[in-house]
mmCIF file with all atom_site columns, C-alpha atoms in Angstrom:
data_model
loop_
_atom_site.group_PDB
_atom_site.id
_atom_site.type_symbol
_atom_site.label_atom_id
_atom_site.label_alt_id
_atom_site.label_comp_id
_atom_site.label_asym_id
_atom_site.label_entity_id
_atom_site.label_seq_id
_atom_site.pdbx_PDB_ins_code
_atom_site.Cartn_x
_atom_site.Cartn_y
_atom_site.Cartn_z
_atom_site.occupancy
_atom_site.B_iso_or_equiv
_atom_site.pdbx_formal_charge
_atom_site.auth_seq_id
_atom_site.auth_comp_id
_atom_site.auth_asym_id
_atom_site.auth_atom_id
_atom_site.pdbx_PDB_model_num
ATOM 1   C CA . MET A 1 1   ? 0.122   0.344   0.415   1.00 40.00 ? 1   MET A CA 1
ATOM 2   C CA . ASN A 1 2   ? 1.250   3.219   -0.854  1.00 46.00 ? 2   ASN A CA 1
ATOM 3   C CA . ALA A 1 3   ? 1.387   6.474   1.545   1.00 54.00 ? 3   ALA A CA 1
ATOM 4   C CA . GLY A 1 4   ? -1.995  7.431   0.401   1.00 59.00 ? 4   GLY A CA 1
ATOM 5   C CA . CYS A 1 5   ? -5.248  6.061   0.979   1.00 71.00 ? 5   CYS A CA 1
ATOM 6   C CA . HIS A 1 6   ? -6.129  2.509   0.462   1.00 83.00 ? 6   HIS A CA 1
ATOM 7   C CA . LEU A 1 7   ? -9.230  3.526   -0.721  1.00 88.00 ? 7   LEU A CA 1
ATOM 8   C CA . PHE A 1 8   ? -10.807 6.635   -2.841  1.00 87.00 ? 8   PHE A CA 1
ATOM 9   C CA . TYR A 1 9   ? -14.918 7.100   -3.096  1.00 89.00 ? 9   TYR A CA 1
ATOM 10  C CA . HIS A 1 10  ? -16.058 9.263   -5.296  1.00 86.00 ? 10  HIS A CA 1
ATOM 11  C CA . GLY A 1 11  ? -19.576 10.191  -7.016  1.00 83.00 ? 11  GLY A CA 1
ATOM 12  C CA . SER A 1 12  ? -19.822 12.175  -10.503 1.00 82.00 ? 12  SER A CA 1
ATOM 13  C CA . LEU A 1 13  ? -22.003 14.563  -9.380  1.00 81.00 ? 13  LEU A CA 1
ATOM 14  C CA . ALA A 1 14  ? -19.111 16.200  -6.350  1.00 77.00 ? 14  ALA A CA 1
ATOM 15  C CA . LEU A 1 15  ? -16.590 16.864  -9.630  1.00 75.00 ? 15  LEU A CA 1
ATOM 16  C CA . ARG A 1 16  ? -19.039 19.490  -11.356 1.00 77.00 ? 16  ARG A CA 1
ATOM 17  C CA . ALA A 1 17  ? -16.938 22.248  -10.288 1.00 79.00 ? 17  ALA A CA 1
ATOM 18  C CA . ASP A 1 18  ? -13.390 22.113  -12.115 1.00 82.00 ? 18  ASP A CA 1
ATOM 19  C CA . THR A 1 19  ? -11.081 22.423  -9.112  1.00 86.00 ? 19  THR A CA 1
ATOM 20  C CA . SER A 1 20  ? -12.688 19.671  -7.114  1.00 85.00 ? 20  SER A CA 1
ATOM 21  C CA . ARG A 1 21  ? -12.270 17.681  -10.879 1.00 81.00 ? 21  ARG A CA 1
ATOM 22  C CA . GLN A 1 22  ? -8.270  17.767  -10.389 1.00 84.00 ? 22  GLN A CA 1
ATOM 23  C CA . THR A 1 23  ? -7.897  17.635  -6.755  1.00 84.00 ? 23  THR A CA 1
ATOM 24  C CA . ALA A 1 24  ? -9.830  14.009  -7.701  1.00 81.00 ? 24  ALA A CA 1
ATOM 25  C CA . GLU A 1 25  ? -7.925  13.026  -10.672 1.00 81.00 ? 25  GLU A CA 1
ATOM 26  C CA . HIS A 1 26  ? -4.703  14.153  -8.385  1.00 80.00 ? 26  HIS A CA 1
ATOM 27  C CA . ILE A 1 27  ? -5.917  11.180  -5.812  1.00 79.00 ? 27  ILE A CA 1
ATOM 28  C CA . LYS A 1 28  ? -6.178  8.797   -7.791  1.00 76.00 ? 28  LYS A CA 1
ATOM 29  C CA . ALA A 1 29  ? -2.955  9.008   -9.989  1.00 76.00 ? 29  ALA A CA 1
ATOM 30  C CA . HIS A 1 30  ? -1.247  9.377   -6.469  1.00 72.00 ? 30  HIS A CA 1
ATOM 31  C CA . ASP A 1 31  ? -2.693  8.301   -3.555  1.00 68.00 ? 31  ASP A CA 1
ATOM 32  C CA . SER A 1 32  ? -5.248  5.620   -3.886  1.00 75.00 ? 32  SER A CA 1
ATOM 33  C CA . ASP A 1 33  ? -4.352  2.104   -3.724  1.00 85.00 ? 33  ASP A CA 1
ATOM 34  C CA . ILE A 1 34  ? -8.868  0.722   -4.889  1.00 90.00 ? 34  ILE A CA 1
ATOM 35  C CA . VAL A 1 35  ? -10.909 4.271   -6.505  1.00 91.00 ? 35  VAL A CA 1
ATOM 36  C CA . PHE A 1 36  ? -14.307 3.805   -6.323  1.00 94.00 ? 36  PHE A CA 1
ATOM 37  C CA . VAL A 1 37  ? -16.071 5.893   -8.279  1.00 94.00 ? 37  VAL A CA 1
ATOM 38  C CA . ASP A 1 38  ? -20.273 6.437   -7.123  1.00 94.00 ? 38  ASP A CA 1
ATOM 39  C CA . VAL A 1 39  ? -22.062 7.658   -10.659 1.00 94.00 ? 39  VAL A CA 1
ATOM 40  C CA . ASN A 1 40  ? -25.386 10.171  -10.217 1.00 90.00 ? 40  ASN A CA 1
ATOM 41  C CA . LEU A 1 41  ? -26.400 11.350  -13.389 1.00 91.00 ? 41  LEU A CA 1
ATOM 42  C CA . ARG A 1 42  ? -28.613 14.142  -11.898 1.00 86.00 ? 42  ARG A CA 1
ATOM 43  C CA . PRO A 1 43  ? -29.823 16.585  -14.920 1.00 85.00 ? 43  PRO A CA 1
ATOM 44  C CA . PRO A 1 44  ? -28.965 19.254  -15.521 1.00 86.00 ? 44  PRO A CA 1
ATOM 45  C CA . TRP A 1 45  ? -25.253 18.382  -13.589 1.00 83.00 ? 45  TRP A CA 1
ATOM 46  C CA . TRP A 1 46  ? -23.724 16.121  -15.307 1.00 88.00 ? 46  TRP A CA 1
ATOM 47  C CA . GLN A 1 47  ? -22.168 16.027  -18.764 1.00 86.00 ? 47  GLN A CA 1
ATOM 48  C CA . HIS A 1 48  ? -21.604 12.881  -20.739 1.00 88.00 ? 48  HIS A CA 1
ATOM 49  C CA . ASP A 1 49  ? -18.276 13.018  -21.799 1.00 88.00 ? 49  ASP A CA 1
ATOM 50  C CA . GLN A 1 50  ? -17.105 14.935  -18.182 1.00 87.00 ? 50  GLN A CA 1
ATOM 51  C CA . VAL A 1 51  ? -18.773 11.489  -16.619 1.00 90.00 ? 51  VAL A CA 1
ATOM 52  C CA . LEU A 1 52  ? -16.650 8.943   -19.178 1.00 90.00 ? 52  LEU A CA 1
ATOM 53  C CA . ASP A 1 53  ? -13.211 10.591  -18.546 1.00 87.00 ? 53  ASP A CA 1
ATOM 54  C CA . MET A 1 54  ? -14.041 10.406  -14.828 1.00 86.00 ? 54  MET A CA 1
ATOM 55  C CA . LEU A 1 55  ? -14.553 6.360   -14.356 1.00 91.00 ? 55  LEU A CA 1
ATOM 56  C CA . ARG A 1 56  ? -10.617 6.335   -16.302 1.00 87.00 ? 56  ARG A CA 1
ATOM 57  C CA . GLY A 1 57  ? -8.303  5.293   -13.638 1.00 85.00 ? 57  GLY A CA 1
ATOM 58  C CA . ALA A 1 58  ? -11.665 3.176   -11.756 1.00 92.00 ? 58  ALA A CA 1
ATOM 59  C CA . ASP A 1 59  ? -11.147 0.547   -10.393 1.00 94.00 ? 59  ASP A CA 1
ATOM 60  C CA . TRP A 1 60  ? -14.974 -0.475  -8.919  1.00 96.00 ? 60  TRP A CA 1
ATOM 61  C CA . VAL A 1 61  ? -17.657 2.146   -10.731 1.00 97.00 ? 61  VAL A CA 1
ATOM 62  C CA . LYS A 1 62  ? -21.720 1.580   -9.183  1.00 96.00 ? 62  LYS A CA 1
ATOM 63  C CA . LEU A 1 63  ? -24.389 2.724   -11.810 1.00 94.00 ? 63  LEU A CA 1
ATOM 64  C CA . ASN A 1 64  ? -27.883 2.336   -12.254 1.00 93.00 ? 64  ASN A CA 1
ATOM 65  C CA . THR A 1 65  ? -29.113 0.461   -15.333 1.00 93.00 ? 65  THR A CA 1
ATOM 66  C CA . ASP A 1 66  ? -30.794 3.250   -16.292 1.00 93.00 ? 66  ASP A CA 1
ATOM 67  C CA . GLU A 1 67  ? -27.283 5.190   -15.980 1.00 94.00 ? 67  GLU A CA 1
ATOM 68  C CA . LEU A 1 68  ? -25.610 2.574   -18.018 1.00 96.00 ? 68  LEU A CA 1
ATOM 69  C CA . SER A 1 69  ? -27.836 3.217   -20.897 1.00 94.00 ? 69  SER A CA 1
ATOM 70  C CA . LEU A 1 70  ? -27.259 6.376   -20.898 1.00 94.00 ? 70  LEU A CA 1
ATOM 71  C CA . LEU A 1 71  ? -23.127 6.277   -21.035 1.00 94.00 ? 71  LEU A CA 1
ATOM 72  C CA . SER A 1 72  ? -22.553 3.081   -22.815 1.00 91.00 ? 72  SER A CA 1
ATOM 73  C CA . ALA A 1 73  ? -23.823 1.642   -25.847 1.00 83.00 ? 73  ALA A CA 1
ATOM 74  C CA . SER A 1 74  ? -24.537 -1.460  -25.694 1.00 83.00 ? 74  SER A CA 1
ATOM 75  C CA . ALA A 1 75  ? -26.397 -1.525  -21.612 1.00 83.00 ? 75  ALA A CA 1
ATOM 76  C CA . ASP A 1 76  ? -24.085 -4.321  -20.987 1.00 90.00 ? 76  ASP A CA 1
ATOM 77  C CA . GLY A 1 77  ? -22.041 -3.953  -17.978 1.00 91.00 ? 77  GLY A CA 1
ATOM 78  C CA . ALA A 1 78  ? -19.297 -6.858  -18.815 1.00 91.00 ? 78  ALA A CA 1
ATOM 79  C CA . ALA A 1 79  ? -18.839 -4.605  -22.034 1.00 92.00 ? 79  ALA A CA 1
ATOM 80  C CA . PHE A 1 80  ? -19.676 -1.819  -19.679 1.00 94.00 ? 80  PHE A CA 1
ATOM 81  C CA . MET A 1 81  ? -16.387 -3.170  -17.725 1.00 94.00 ? 81  MET A CA 1
ATOM 82  C CA . ALA A 1 82  ? -14.131 -4.223  -20.147 1.00 93.00 ? 82  ALA A CA 1
ATOM 83  C CA . GLU A 1 83  ? -14.331 -0.755  -22.000 1.00 93.00 ? 83  GLU A CA 1
ATOM 84  C CA . TYR A 1 84  ? -12.579 1.442   -18.724 1.00 94.00 ? 84  TYR A CA 1
ATOM 85  C CA . ARG A 1 85  ? -10.808 -1.631  -17.468 1.00 95.00 ? 85  ARG A CA 1
ATOM 86  C CA . LEU A 1 86  ? -12.984 -2.356  -14.087 1.00 96.00 ? 86  LEU A CA 1
ATOM 87  C CA . HIS A 1 87  ? -12.025 -4.592  -10.902 1.00 96.00 ? 87  HIS A CA 1
ATOM 88  C CA . GLY A 1 88  ? -15.574 -4.738  -10.121 1.00 97.00 ? 88  GLY A CA 1
ATOM 89  C CA . LEU A 1 89  ? -19.056 -2.945  -11.705 1.00 97.00 ? 89  LEU A CA 1
ATOM 90  C CA . VAL A 1 90  ? -21.732 -2.720  -8.619  1.00 96.00 ? 90  VAL A CA 1
ATOM 91  C CA . LEU A 1 91  ? -25.000 -2.540  -11.277 1.00 95.00 ? 91  LEU A CA 1
ATOM 92  C CA . THR A 1 92  ? -28.259 -1.434  -9.266  1.00 93.00 ? 92  THR A CA 1
ATOM 93  C CA . HIS A 1 93  ? -31.827 -2.581  -10.375 1.00 92.00 ? 93  HIS A CA 1
ATOM 94  C CA . GLY A 1 94  ? -33.950 -0.388  -7.710  1.00 87.00 ? 94  GLY A CA 1
ATOM 95  C CA . ALA A 1 95  ? -36.743 -2.981  -6.229  1.00 87.00 ? 95  ALA A CA 1
ATOM 96  C CA . ALA A 1 96  ? -34.897 -5.595  -8.211  1.00 91.00 ? 96  ALA A CA 1
ATOM 97  C CA . GLY A 1 97  ? -31.817 -5.637  -5.807  1.00 92.00 ? 97  GLY A CA 1
ATOM 98  C CA . ALA A 1 98  ? -28.403 -5.065  -7.395  1.00 95.00 ? 98  ALA A CA 1
ATOM 99  C CA . GLU A 1 99  ? -25.824 -7.082  -9.401  1.00 96.00 ? 99  GLU A CA 1
ATOM 100 C CA . ILE A 1 100 ? -22.063 -7.228  -8.746  1.00 96.00 ? 100 ILE A CA 1
ATOM 101 C CA . ILE A 1 101 ? -19.926 -8.730  -11.935 1.00 95.00 ? 101 ILE A CA 1
ATOM 102 C CA . THR A 1 102 ? -16.260 -8.771  -11.599 1.00 96.00 ? 102 THR A CA 1
ATOM 103 C CA . ALA A 1 103 ? -13.057 -8.637  -13.640 1.00 95.00 ? 103 ALA A CA 1
ATOM 104 C CA . ASP A 1 104 ? -12.252 -12.120 -12.734 1.00 93.00 ? 104 ASP A CA 1
ATOM 105 C CA . GLY A 1 105 ? -15.267 -13.656 -13.747 1.00 90.00 ? 105 GLY A CA 1
ATOM 106 C CA . SER A 1 106 ? -17.644 -13.266 -10.824 1.00 92.00 ? 106 SER A CA 1
ATOM 107 C CA . HIS A 1 107 ? -20.976 -12.348 -10.831 1.00 95.00 ? 107 HIS A CA 1
ATOM 108 C CA . ILE A 1 108 ? -23.139 -12.036 -8.066  1.00 97.00 ? 108 ILE A CA 1
ATOM 109 C CA . ARG A 1 109 ? -26.849 -10.897 -8.006  1.00 97.00 ? 109 ARG A CA 1
ATOM 110 C CA . VAL A 1 110 ? -28.544 -9.824  -5.113  1.00 97.00 ? 110 VAL A CA 1
ATOM 111 C CA . GLN A 1 111 ? -32.385 -8.993  -3.961  1.00 93.00 ? 111 GLN A CA 1
ATOM 112 C CA . PRO A 1 112 ? -34.556 -7.410  -1.081  1.00 89.00 ? 112 PRO A CA 1
ATOM 113 C CA . THR A 1 113 ? -36.597 -9.596  0.617   1.00 79.00 ? 113 THR A CA 1
ATOM 114 C CA . THR A 1 114 ? -39.892 -9.130  -0.022  1.00 70.00 ? 114 THR A CA 1
ATOM 115 C CA . ASP A 1 115 ? -40.960 -8.826  3.194   1.00 77.00 ? 115 ASP A CA 1
ATOM 116 C CA . ALA A 1 116 ? -39.187 -5.699  3.373   1.00 72.00 ? 116 ALA A CA 1
ATOM 117 C CA . ALA A 1 117 ? -41.319 -2.241  3.475   1.00 83.00 ? 117 ALA A CA 1
ATOM 118 C CA . VAL A 1 118 ? -41.106 0.577   1.424   1.00 88.00 ? 118 VAL A CA 1
ATOM 119 C CA . VAL A 1 119 ? -41.289 4.194   3.055   1.00 90.00 ? 119 VAL A CA 1
ATOM 120 C CA . ASP A 1 120 ? -38.839 6.060   0.910   1.00 91.00 ? 120 ASP A CA 1
ATOM 121 C CA . THR A 1 121 ? -35.931 4.964   -1.883  1.00 88.00 ? 121 THR A CA 1
ATOM 122 C CA . VAL A 1 122 ? -34.039 8.044   -0.892  1.00 90.00 ? 122 VAL A CA 1
ATOM 123 C CA . GLY A 1 123 ? -30.762 6.613   -0.229  1.00 89.00 ? 123 GLY A CA 1
ATOM 124 C CA . ALA A 1 124 ? -30.511 2.816   -0.833  1.00 90.00 ? 124 ALA A CA 1
ATOM 125 C CA . GLY A 1 125 ? -28.277 3.478   -3.168  1.00 90.00 ? 125 GLY A CA 1
ATOM 126 C CA . ASP A 1 126 ? -25.511 5.169   -0.720  1.00 91.00 ? 126 ASP A CA 1
ATOM 127 C CA . ALA A 1 127 ? -26.700 2.688   1.513   1.00 93.00 ? 127 ALA A CA 1
ATOM 128 C CA . PHE A 1 128 ? -25.877 -0.610  -0.479  1.00 95.00 ? 128 PHE A CA 1
ATOM 129 C CA . THR A 1 129 ? -23.014 1.481   -1.456  1.00 95.00 ? 129 THR A CA 1
ATOM 130 C CA . SER A 1 130 ? -21.344 2.114   1.271   1.00 95.00 ? 130 SER A CA 1
ATOM 131 C CA . VAL A 1 131 ? -21.443 -1.915  3.179   1.00 96.00 ? 131 VAL A CA 1
ATOM 132 C CA . MET A 1 132 ? -19.504 -2.408  -0.585  1.00 96.00 ? 132 MET A CA 1
ATOM 133 C CA . ILE A 1 133 ? -16.650 -0.311  -0.113  1.00 95.00 ? 133 ILE A CA 1
ATOM 134 C CA . LEU A 1 134 ? -16.619 -1.509  4.030   1.00 95.00 ? 134 LEU A CA 1
ATOM 135 C CA . GLY A 1 135 ? -16.561 -5.123  2.086   1.00 96.00 ? 135 GLY A CA 1
ATOM 136 C CA . LEU A 1 136 ? -14.138 -4.144  -0.509  1.00 95.00 ? 136 LEU A CA 1
ATOM 137 C CA . VAL A 1 137 ? -11.465 -2.309  2.791   1.00 92.00 ? 137 VAL A CA 1
ATOM 138 C CA . ASN A 1 138 ? -11.878 -5.351  5.345   1.00 93.00 ? 138 ASN A CA 1
ATOM 139 C CA . ASP A 1 139 ? -12.023 -7.786  2.686   1.00 93.00 ? 139 ASP A CA 1
ATOM 140 C CA . TRP A 1 140 ? -15.479 -9.824  3.361   1.00 96.00 ? 140 TRP A CA 1
ATOM 141 C CA . PRO A 1 141 ? -15.722 -12.168 0.504   1.00 96.00 ? 141 PRO A CA 1
ATOM 142 C CA . LEU A 1 142 ? -17.888 -10.908 -2.163  1.00 96.00 ? 142 LEU A CA 1
ATOM 143 C CA . LYS A 1 143 ? -21.006 -12.258 -1.719  1.00 97.00 ? 143 LYS A CA 1
ATOM 144 C CA . ILE A 1 144 ? -21.337 -11.796 1.788   1.00 97.00 ? 144 ILE A CA 1
ATOM 145 C CA . THR A 1 145 ? -20.393 -8.623  1.081   1.00 97.00 ? 145 THR A CA 1
ATOM 146 C CA . ALA A 1 146 ? -23.282 -7.748  -1.173  1.00 97.00 ? 146 ALA A CA 1
ATOM 147 C CA . GLN A 1 147 ? -25.912 -9.493  1.086   1.00 96.00 ? 147 GLN A CA 1
ATOM 148 C CA . ARG A 1 148 ? -24.876 -7.535  3.433   1.00 97.00 ? 148 ARG A CA 1
ATOM 149 C CA . ALA A 1 149 ? -25.551 -4.285  1.488   1.00 96.00 ? 149 ALA A CA 1
ATOM 150 C CA . GLN A 1 150 ? -28.190 -5.051  0.611   1.00 95.00 ? 150 GLN A CA 1
ATOM 151 C CA . ALA A 1 151 ? -29.746 -5.961  3.732   1.00 94.00 ? 151 ALA A CA 1
ATOM 152 C CA . PHE A 1 152 ? -28.211 -3.143  4.775   1.00 95.00 ? 152 PHE A CA 1
ATOM 153 C CA . ALA A 1 153 ? -29.984 -0.775  1.440   1.00 93.00 ? 153 ALA A CA 1
ATOM 154 C CA . SER A 1 154 ? -33.284 -3.102  2.711   1.00 92.00 ? 154 SER A CA 1
ATOM 155 C CA . GLY A 1 155 ? -33.534 -1.793  6.005   1.00 92.00 ? 155 GLY A CA 1
ATOM 156 C CA . LEU A 1 156 ? -32.753 1.906   4.867   1.00 92.00 ? 156 LEU A CA 1
ATOM 157 C CA . VAL A 1 157 ? -35.691 2.104   2.805   1.00 91.00 ? 157 VAL A CA 1
ATOM 158 C CA . GLY A 1 158 ? -37.556 0.816   5.360   1.00 90.00 ? 158 GLY A CA 1
ATOM 159 C CA . ARG A 1 159 ? -37.439 4.749   6.932   1.00 90.00 ? 159 ARG A CA 1
ATOM 160 C CA . ARG A 1 160 ? -37.917 8.302   5.682   1.00 90.00 ? 160 ARG A CA 1
ATOM 161 C CA . GLY A 1 161 ? -34.602 9.852   4.675   1.00 86.00 ? 161 GLY A CA 1
ATOM 162 C CA . ALA A 1 162 ? -31.307 9.175   3.774   1.00 86.00 ? 162 ALA A CA 1
ATOM 163 C CA . THR A 1 163 ? -29.615 9.331   7.176   1.00 87.00 ? 163 THR A CA 1
ATOM 164 C CA . VAL A 1 164 ? -30.966 7.676   10.288  1.00 90.00 ? 164 VAL A CA 1
ATOM 165 C CA . SER A 1 165 ? -30.604 9.418   13.586  1.00 90.00 ? 165 SER A CA 1
ATOM 166 C CA . ASP A 1 166 ? -31.241 6.564   15.611  1.00 91.00 ? 166 ASP A CA 1
ATOM 167 C CA . ARG A 1 167 ? -27.930 4.461   16.423  1.00 90.00 ? 167 ARG A CA 1
ATOM 168 C CA . THR A 1 168 ? -29.840 1.587   17.558  1.00 92.00 ? 168 THR A CA 1
ATOM 169 C CA . PHE A 1 169 ? -30.718 1.185   13.429  1.00 93.00 ? 169 PHE A CA 1
ATOM 170 C CA . TYR A 1 170 ? -27.377 0.767   12.543  1.00 93.00 ? 170 TYR A CA 1
ATOM 171 C CA . GLN A 1 171 ? -25.751 -1.548  16.050  1.00 94.00 ? 171 GLN A CA 1
ATOM 172 C CA . THR A 1 172 ? -27.684 -4.510  14.659  1.00 92.00 ? 172 THR A CA 1
ATOM 173 C CA . TYR A 1 173 ? -25.549 -5.102  11.436  1.00 95.00 ? 173 TYR A CA 1
ATOM 174 C CA . ILE A 1 174 ? -22.391 -3.845  13.739  1.00 95.00 ? 174 ILE A CA 1
ATOM 175 C CA . ASP A 1 175 ? -23.064 -6.864  15.648  1.00 95.00 ? 175 ASP A CA 1
ATOM 176 C CA . ASP A 1 176 ? -23.850 -8.752  13.466  1.00 94.00 ? 176 ASP A CA 1
ATOM 177 C CA . TRP A 1 177 ? -21.116 -8.627  11.217  1.00 96.00 ? 177 TRP A CA 1
ATOM 178 C CA . ASP A 1 178 ? -18.212 -8.210  14.073  1.00 92.00 ? 178 ASP A CA 1
ATOM 179 C CA . ILE A 1 179 ? -17.570 -5.029  13.275  1.00 91.00 ? 179 ILE A CA 1
ATOM 180 C CA . VAL A 1 180 ? -15.166 -2.845  15.874  1.00 86.00 ? 180 VAL A CA 1
ATOM 181 C CA . VAL A 1 181 ? -16.365 1.024   15.868  1.00 79.00 ? 181 VAL A CA 1
#
């Protein structure tokens, strides 16, 4: 590992400003072992070529199926991975769950439980991504990481808002996953 950070995460929306974009490019080139890019295509806050440029040098990318269709002519996850030389792709499908595709050919699909109550979907993708990153940093097996990410996202959509201020919400995950806080 280098003297910088082990994992550098950024979203596409944060890099609209030149200063932020240049800083992220510097970190990606010099200071991080893993670069994880979370694509968020929110009109009018994105430019096609700019988003594609930020994918170069990424190791992992998370996007939804609509975003994949907007960025890739084939809308094929494996082809997208090959084009950008990714180690992994997290492709979210909304209520149908998510899939993770890796460069070594692994393909994992997870779905929410059918009894999950949905109150608010805002933040579900970010919740999923946060646990994916937690799994990558802690070297969890990818299948377990995906299952945990889906469970956490499913738990979050049962609440109003993108974050939960009640600490007991998180305690079950902390205990079940043996996370030292």
